[in-house]
Coordinates of C-alpha atoms and ligand atoms in Angstrom, one line a residue:
X83 CA 35.2 -32.2 59.4
X84 CA 35.1 -28.5 60.3
X85 CA 37.7 -26.4 58.6
X86 CA 38.8 -22.9 59.5
X87 CA 39.7 -21.0 56.4
X88 CA 41.9 -18.0 56.4
X89 CA 42.3 -15.6 53.4
X90 CA 44.8 -12.7 53.2
X91 CA 46.3 -12.6 49.7
X92 CA 45.2 -9.1 48.8
X93 CA 43.2 -6.5 50.6
X94 CA 40.7 -8.7 52.4
X95 CA 41.4 -10.4 55.7
X96 CA 38.7 -13.1 55.9
X97 CA 38.1 -16.2 58.1
X98 CA 35.3 -18.7 57.9
X99 CA 34.3 -22.1 59.2
X100 CA 32.9 -24.7 56.7
X101 CA 32.0 -28.3 57.4
X102 CA 32.8 -31.0 54.9
X103 CA 33.6 -28.4 52.1
X104 CA 29.9 -27.4 51.8
X105 CA 28.1 -26.5 55.0
X106 CA 28.7 -22.9 56.0
X107 CA 29.0 -22.1 59.8
X108 CA 30.4 -18.6 59.6
X109 CA 32.1 -16.3 57.3
X110 CA 33.7 -12.9 58.5
X111 CA 35.7 -10.4 56.5
X112 CA 37.5 -7.2 57.1
X113 CA 38.6 -5.1 54.0
X114 CA 41.1 -2.4 53.6
X115 CA 39.6 -1.5 50.2
X116 CA 38.2 1.8 51.6
X117 CA 41.7 2.7 52.9
X118 CA 43.2 1.6 49.6
X119 CA 40.7 3.8 47.6
X120 CA 42.6 6.9 48.6
X121 CA 45.6 5.4 46.5
X122 CA 43.4 4.3 43.7
X123 CA 44.7 0.6 44.1
X124 CA 46.1 -1.8 46.5
X125 CA 49.4 -0.6 48.3
X126 CA 51.0 -3.8 49.5
X127 CA 52.4 -2.3 52.7
X128 CA 49.0 -0.8 53.6
X129 CA 47.4 -4.3 52.9
X130 CA 50.0 -6.1 55.1
X131 CA 49.7 -3.7 58.0
X132 CA 45.9 -4.0 58.0
X133 CA 46.1 -7.8 58.0
X134 CA 48.4 -7.7 61.0
X135 CA 46.0 -5.4 62.8
X136 CA 42.8 -7.5 62.2
X137 CA 43.6 -11.1 61.5
X138 CA 43.3 -12.3 65.1
X139 CA 40.0 -10.5 65.5
X140 CA 38.6 -11.8 62.3
X141 CA 39.3 -15.4 63.2
X142 CA 37.8 -14.8 66.6
X143 CA 34.7 -13.4 65.1
X144 CA 34.3 -16.3 62.8
X145 CA 34.6 -18.7 65.6
X146 CA 32.1 -16.8 67.7
X147 CA 29.6 -16.5 64.9
X148 CA 29.9 -20.3 64.4
X149 CA 29.3 -20.7 68.1
X150 CA 32.6 -22.7 68.4
X151 CA 35.6 -22.5 70.6
X152 CA 38.9 -23.3 69.0
X153 CA 38.6 -26.9 69.9
X154 CA 35.5 -27.1 67.7
X155 CA 37.6 -27.0 64.5
X156 CA 39.3 -30.0 63.0
X157 CA 41.7 -28.4 60.6
X158 CA 43.0 -25.0 59.3
X159 CA 43.2 -24.0 55.6
X160 CA 45.0 -20.9 54.4
X161 CA 45.6 -19.2 51.1
X162 CA 49.3 -20.0 50.3
X163 CA 49.4 -18.0 47.0
X164 CA 49.4 -16.4 44.6
X165 CA 49.3 -12.9 46.0
X166 CA 51.2 -10.1 47.7
X167 CA 54.1 -11.5 49.8
X168 CA 53.6 -9.5 52.9
X169 CA 49.8 -10.0 52.8
X170 CA 50.1 -13.8 52.4
X171 CA 52.7 -14.1 55.1
X172 CA 50.3 -12.8 57.7
X173 CA 47.6 -15.4 56.9
X174 CA 50.0 -18.2 56.5
X175 CA 51.7 -17.4 59.8
X176 CA 48.3 -17.1 61.7
X177 CA 47.2 -20.4 60.2
X178 CA 50.4 -22.2 61.1
X179 CA 50.5 -20.8 64.6
X180 CA 46.9 -21.7 65.3
X181 CA 47.3 -25.2 64.0
X182 CA 50.5 -25.7 66.0
X183 CA 48.9 -24.4 69.2
X184 CA 45.8 -26.6 68.7
X185 CA 47.6 -29.7 67.3
X186 CA 45.5 -29.5 64.1
X187 CA 46.5 -30.3 60.5
X188 CA 47.0 -27.2 58.2
X189 CA 46.9 -27.1 54.5
X190 CA 47.8 -24.3 52.0
X191 CA 45.4 -23.7 49.1
X192 CA 45.8 -21.9 45.8
X193 CA 43.8 -18.7 45.8
X194 CA 42.2 -19.3 42.4
X195 CA 41.4 -22.9 43.1
X196 CA 39.7 -21.6 46.3
X197 CA 37.6 -19.2 44.2
X198 CA 36.4 -22.2 42.2
X199 CA 35.5 -24.0 45.4
X200 CA 33.1 -21.2 46.4
X201 CA 30.8 -23.2 44.0
X202 CA 30.9 -26.2 46.4
X203 CA 29.0 -24.0 48.9
X204 CA 26.1 -23.7 46.5
X205 CA 25.7 -27.5 45.7
X206 CA 27.7 -30.6 44.9
X207 CA 30.4 -30.2 42.4
X208 CA 30.1 -32.2 39.2
X209 CA 32.9 -33.1 36.9
X210 CA 34.2 -32.7 34.2
X211 CA 33.5 -29.0 33.8
X212 CA 34.9 -25.9 32.3
X213 CA 36.1 -23.3 34.8
X214 CA 36.3 -19.5 34.2
X215 CA 38.1 -17.6 36.9
X216 CA 37.8 -13.9 36.6
X217 CA 39.5 -11.9 39.3
X218 CA 41.4 -8.6 39.8
X219 CA 44.8 -10.3 39.1
X220 CA 43.9 -13.3 36.8
X221 CA 41.6 -14.4 34.0
X222 CA 41.9 -18.1 33.3
X223 CA 40.0 -20.9 31.5
X224 CA 40.6 -24.4 32.8
X225 CA 39.2 -27.9 32.2
X226 CA 38.2 -29.1 35.7
X227 CA 38.3 -32.9 35.7
X228 CA 38.1 -33.5 39.4
X229 CA 39.6 -32.4 42.8
X230 CA 43.2 -31.4 42.2
X231 CA 43.0 -32.0 38.4
X232 CA 43.0 -28.8 36.5
X233 CA 44.2 -28.3 33.0
X234 CA 44.9 -24.7 31.9
X235 CA 43.3 -23.9 28.5
X236 CA 43.8 -20.2 28.3
X237 CA 44.5 -17.0 30.2
X238 CA 44.9 -13.3 29.6
X239 CA 47.9 -12.2 27.8
X240 CA 47.9 -8.8 29.5
X241 CA 45.4 -7.3 32.0
X242 CA 43.0 -9.4 33.9
X243 CA 39.2 -8.8 33.5
X244 CA 38.9 -7.2 36.9
X245 CA 42.0 -5.1 36.2
X246 CA 40.3 -3.7 33.1
X247 CA 37.4 -2.6 35.3
X248 CA 39.7 -1.2 38.0
X249 CA 41.8 0.7 35.4
X250 CA 38.7 1.8 33.4
X251 CA 37.1 3.1 36.6
X252 CA 40.2 5.1 37.5
X253 CA 40.1 6.7 34.0
X254 CA 36.5 7.6 34.4
X255 CA 37.1 9.0 37.8
X256 CA 35.2 6.4 39.7
X257 CA 36.5 4.8 42.9
X258 CA 38.3 1.6 43.8
X259 CA 37.6 -1.3 43.4
X260 CA 36.4 -0.5 39.9
X261 CA 34.2 -3.4 39.1
X262 CA 31.2 -2.5 41.2
X263 CA 31.6 1.2 40.2
X264 CA 31.6 0.3 36.5
X265 CA 28.6 -1.9 37.0
X266 CA 26.6 0.8 38.9
X267 CA 27.6 3.5 36.3
X268 CA 26.6 1.0 33.4
X269 CA 23.2 0.4 35.1
X270 CA 22.6 4.1 35.2
X271 CA 23.3 4.7 31.5
X272 CA 20.5 5.8 29.3
X273 CA 19.1 2.8 27.5
X274 CA 18.6 4.6 24.2
X275 CA 22.2 6.0 24.2
X276 CA 24.7 3.6 22.7
X277 CA 28.5 3.5 22.4
X278 CA 30.6 0.4 21.4
X279 CA 34.2 -0.8 22.1
X280 CA 35.9 -3.5 20.1
X281 CA 36.2 -7.1 21.5
X282 CA 39.7 -8.2 21.3
X283 CA 40.3 -11.5 19.5
X284 CA 43.5 -13.4 20.4
X285 CA 44.5 -17.0 19.5
X286 CA 43.4 -20.2 21.3
X287 CA 41.4 -19.6 24.4
X288 CA 43.4 -16.6 25.7
X289 CA 42.1 -13.2 26.5
X290 CA 43.4 -9.6 26.1
X291 CA 42.0 -6.7 28.0
X292 CA 44.6 -4.0 27.8
X293 CA 43.5 -2.7 24.3
X294 CA 39.9 -2.2 25.4
X295 CA 41.0 0.0 28.2
X296 CA 43.0 2.2 25.9
X297 CA 40.0 2.4 23.4
X298 CA 37.8 3.3 26.4
X299 CA 40.1 6.2 27.3
X300 CA 39.9 7.6 23.8
X301 CA 36.1 7.1 23.7
X302 CA 35.7 9.0 26.9
X303 CA 37.9 11.8 25.6
X304 CA 35.5 12.1 22.7
X305 CA 32.4 11.9 24.8
X306 CA 33.3 13.3 28.3
X307 CA 29.6 14.0 29.0
X308 CA 28.5 10.3 28.6
X309 CA 30.5 8.6 31.4
X310 CA 27.9 6.1 32.2
X311 CA 27.4 5.1 28.6
X312 CA 31.2 4.7 28.3
X313 CA 31.3 2.5 31.4
X314 CA 28.6 0.3 29.9
X315 CA 30.5 0.0 26.7
X316 CA 33.5 -1.2 28.7
X317 CA 31.4 -3.7 30.7
X318 CA 29.9 -5.0 27.5
X319 CA 33.1 -5.5 25.7
X320 CA 34.7 -7.4 28.6
X321 CA 31.6 -9.6 29.2
X322 CA 31.3 -10.3 25.4
X323 CA 34.9 -11.4 25.2
X324 CA 34.5 -13.7 28.3
X325 CA 31.2 -15.2 27.1
X326 CA 32.4 -15.9 23.5
X327 CA 35.7 -17.5 24.4
X328 CA 34.2 -19.6 27.2
X329 CA 31.4 -21.0 25.1
X330 CA 33.8 -21.7 22.3
X331 CA 36.0 -23.7 24.7
X332 CA 33.0 -25.5 26.3
X333 CA 31.9 -26.7 22.8
X334 CA 35.4 -27.5 21.6
X335 CA 36.0 -29.7 24.7
X336 CA 32.5 -31.1 24.8
X337 CA 32.0 -29.8 28.4
X338 CA 28.3 -29.2 29.3
X339 CA 28.8 -27.5 32.6
X340 CA 30.6 -24.3 33.4
X341 CA 31.8 -23.0 36.9
X342 CA 32.3 -19.3 37.0
X343 CA 34.4 -17.8 39.9
X344 CA 36.3 -14.7 41.1
X345 CA 35.4 -11.2 41.9
X346 CA 34.2 -10.3 38.4
X347 CA 31.7 -13.2 38.5
X348 CA 29.7 -10.9 40.9
X349 CA 29.0 -8.8 37.8
X350 CA 25.3 -9.2 36.9
X351 CA 25.7 -8.7 33.2
X352 CA 28.3 -11.4 33.1
X353 CA 26.1 -13.8 35.1
X354 CA 23.1 -13.0 32.9
X355 CA 24.8 -13.2 29.5
X356 CA 26.9 -16.2 30.1
X357 CA 23.9 -18.0 31.7
X358 CA 21.5 -17.2 28.8
X359 CA 24.0 -18.0 25.9
X360 CA 25.0 -21.2 27.7
X361 CA 21.4 -22.2 28.3
X362 CA 20.6 -21.7 24.6
X363 CA 23.3 -24.3 23.9
X364 CA 22.2 -26.7 26.6
X365 CA 25.1 -25.9 28.8
X366 CA 24.7 -25.3 32.6
X367 CA 26.3 -22.5 34.3
X368 CA 27.0 -22.4 38.1
X369 CA 28.1 -19.3 39.9
X370 CA 28.6 -18.7 43.7
X371 CA 26.4 -16.2 45.5
X372 CA 27.8 -12.7 45.0
X373 CA 29.4 -12.5 48.5
X374 CA 31.5 -15.6 47.8
X375 CA 32.6 -14.3 44.3
X376 CA 35.0 -11.8 45.8
X377 CA 37.7 -12.8 48.2
X378 CA 36.4 -14.6 51.3
X379 CA 37.4 -17.3 53.9
X380 CA 34.7 -19.8 53.1
X381 CA 36.0 -20.7 49.7
X382 CA 39.4 -21.3 51.3
X383 CA 37.9 -23.6 53.9
X384 CA 36.0 -25.4 51.2
X385 CA 39.0 -25.9 49.0
X386 CA 41.1 -26.8 52.0
X387 CA 38.7 -29.6 53.0
X388 CA 39.2 -31.4 49.6
X389 CA 43.0 -30.8 49.7
X390 CA 43.0 -32.4 53.2
X391 CA 41.1 -35.4 51.9
X392 CA 43.8 -35.7 49.2
X393 CA 46.4 -35.9 52.0
X394 CA 47.9 -32.5 51.4
X395 CA 49.5 -30.7 54.4
X396 CA 51.5 -27.4 54.9
X397 CA 55.0 -28.2 56.0
X398 CA 56.1 -26.4 59.2
X399 CA 58.8 -24.7 57.2
X400 CA 56.8 -23.7 54.1
X401 CA 55.9 -20.2 53.4
X402 CA 53.8 -18.3 50.9
X403 CA 54.0 -19.2 47.2
X404 CA 53.8 -15.7 45.6
X405 CA 53.8 -16.9 41.9
X406 CA 52.1 -20.2 42.2
X407 CA 50.5 -21.2 38.9
X408 CA 47.2 -23.1 38.8
X409 CA 46.7 -26.2 36.7
X410 CA 49.0 -28.1 34.4
X411 CA 49.3 -27.2 30.7
X412 CA 47.5 -29.7 28.3
X413 CA 50.9 -31.1 27.1
X414 CA 52.0 -31.7 30.7
X415 CA 49.2 -34.1 31.5
X416 CA 50.0 -37.5 32.7
X417 CA 53.7 -36.8 33.1
X418 CA 53.8 -36.7 36.8
Ligands
KG4_1048 O1 38.6 -12.2 43.4 P1 38.8 -10.9 43.9 O2 37.9 -10.4 45.0 O3 40.3 -10.5 44.2 C1 41.3 -11.1 43.5 O4 41.6 -12.3 43.6 O5 41.7 -10.3 42.6 O6 38.4 -9.9 42.6 C2 38.5 -8.5 42.8 C3 38.1 -7.9 41.3 C4 38.4 -6.5 41.2 O7 39.1 -6.2 40.0 C5 37.0 -6.0 41.2 O8 36.9 -4.7 40.5 C6 36.2 -7.0 40.6 O9 36.8 -8.2 41.0 N1 34.8 -7.0 40.8 C7 33.8 -6.8 39.9 C8 32.6 -6.7 40.6 N2 32.9 -6.9 41.9 C9 34.2 -7.1 42.1 N3 33.9 -6.6 38.6 C10 32.7 -6.4 37.9 N4 31.5 -6.4 38.5 C11 31.4 -6.5 39.8 N5 30.2 -6.4 40.4
ZN1049 ZN1 40.5 -13.4 44.7

């Protein structure tokens, strides 16, 4: 089954064709990040206008790259939420219109669940597993028992990991999005120069990243001439918090496999340190290729395939789900 996936929840307009949830035919993307960098963050109205301007062309490009005409696809999947209302609305409307015109089934997928399914493009998914999703708006740990079976174990109590990088980069005078800029600056820091930031400890499997951003601001005020070293301290503190809590959860729940996903999983230090620490304990870590860590249409098409197999469909009168939560809480299990 060839699924066309459409993503428009934030500042990327993306479309892709994926067969049977794993075989990639084409993945195209247009980003308004460069436009947004003038504002230092995503302006919802700017994002929505850009989606309107490019969505049709991006879908056409994906079909063209795949060498397919619209009759060559079997279903349409779209990010239904969470995200910016105006932005989501464009993708959902495009997907529904296309599906209606071509008499195809259409399914809405959860944006964070889609991030996890970027891993299906790298190899067969194996369950049960621990899932760490680190994006610009969310940081979540979940137990992933199978398709459609996610139990939320922990999340950030304030800023997301990507948000810490975005805000940190702004304080350091680096551009938007901040994650890649922080990584670049950190890589350029002098190896013999060292500065440290505290790693926040919160209860359970939750995270907190607003304190480290404040601590970084103070550190930078004291050392304005050591920007790259300050950036590396921020990167290290965020990565250490993610690695420590994730491995603790994996051990506590007896999970020997970790799926990493979301924009921040493109970060090389996170990939390296989580991979090494997990390997030391006999735990396998799977991560999507960097291009599929950040927002893309392929992950939406892959997730959509498994939702469609499950019988899910987007109702003709359904719209975006802006605050859609992912997974059930441990005490809600088995109560459906
Ligand atoms: O998943 P994503 O593309 O969009 C959301 O769903 O939010 O994630 C974007 C986030 C941004 O905060 C960005 O700064 C961060 O991912 N990011 C990175 C890297 N690339 C993107 N953070 C650290 N290192 C990177 N290489
Ligand atoms: Zn995302």
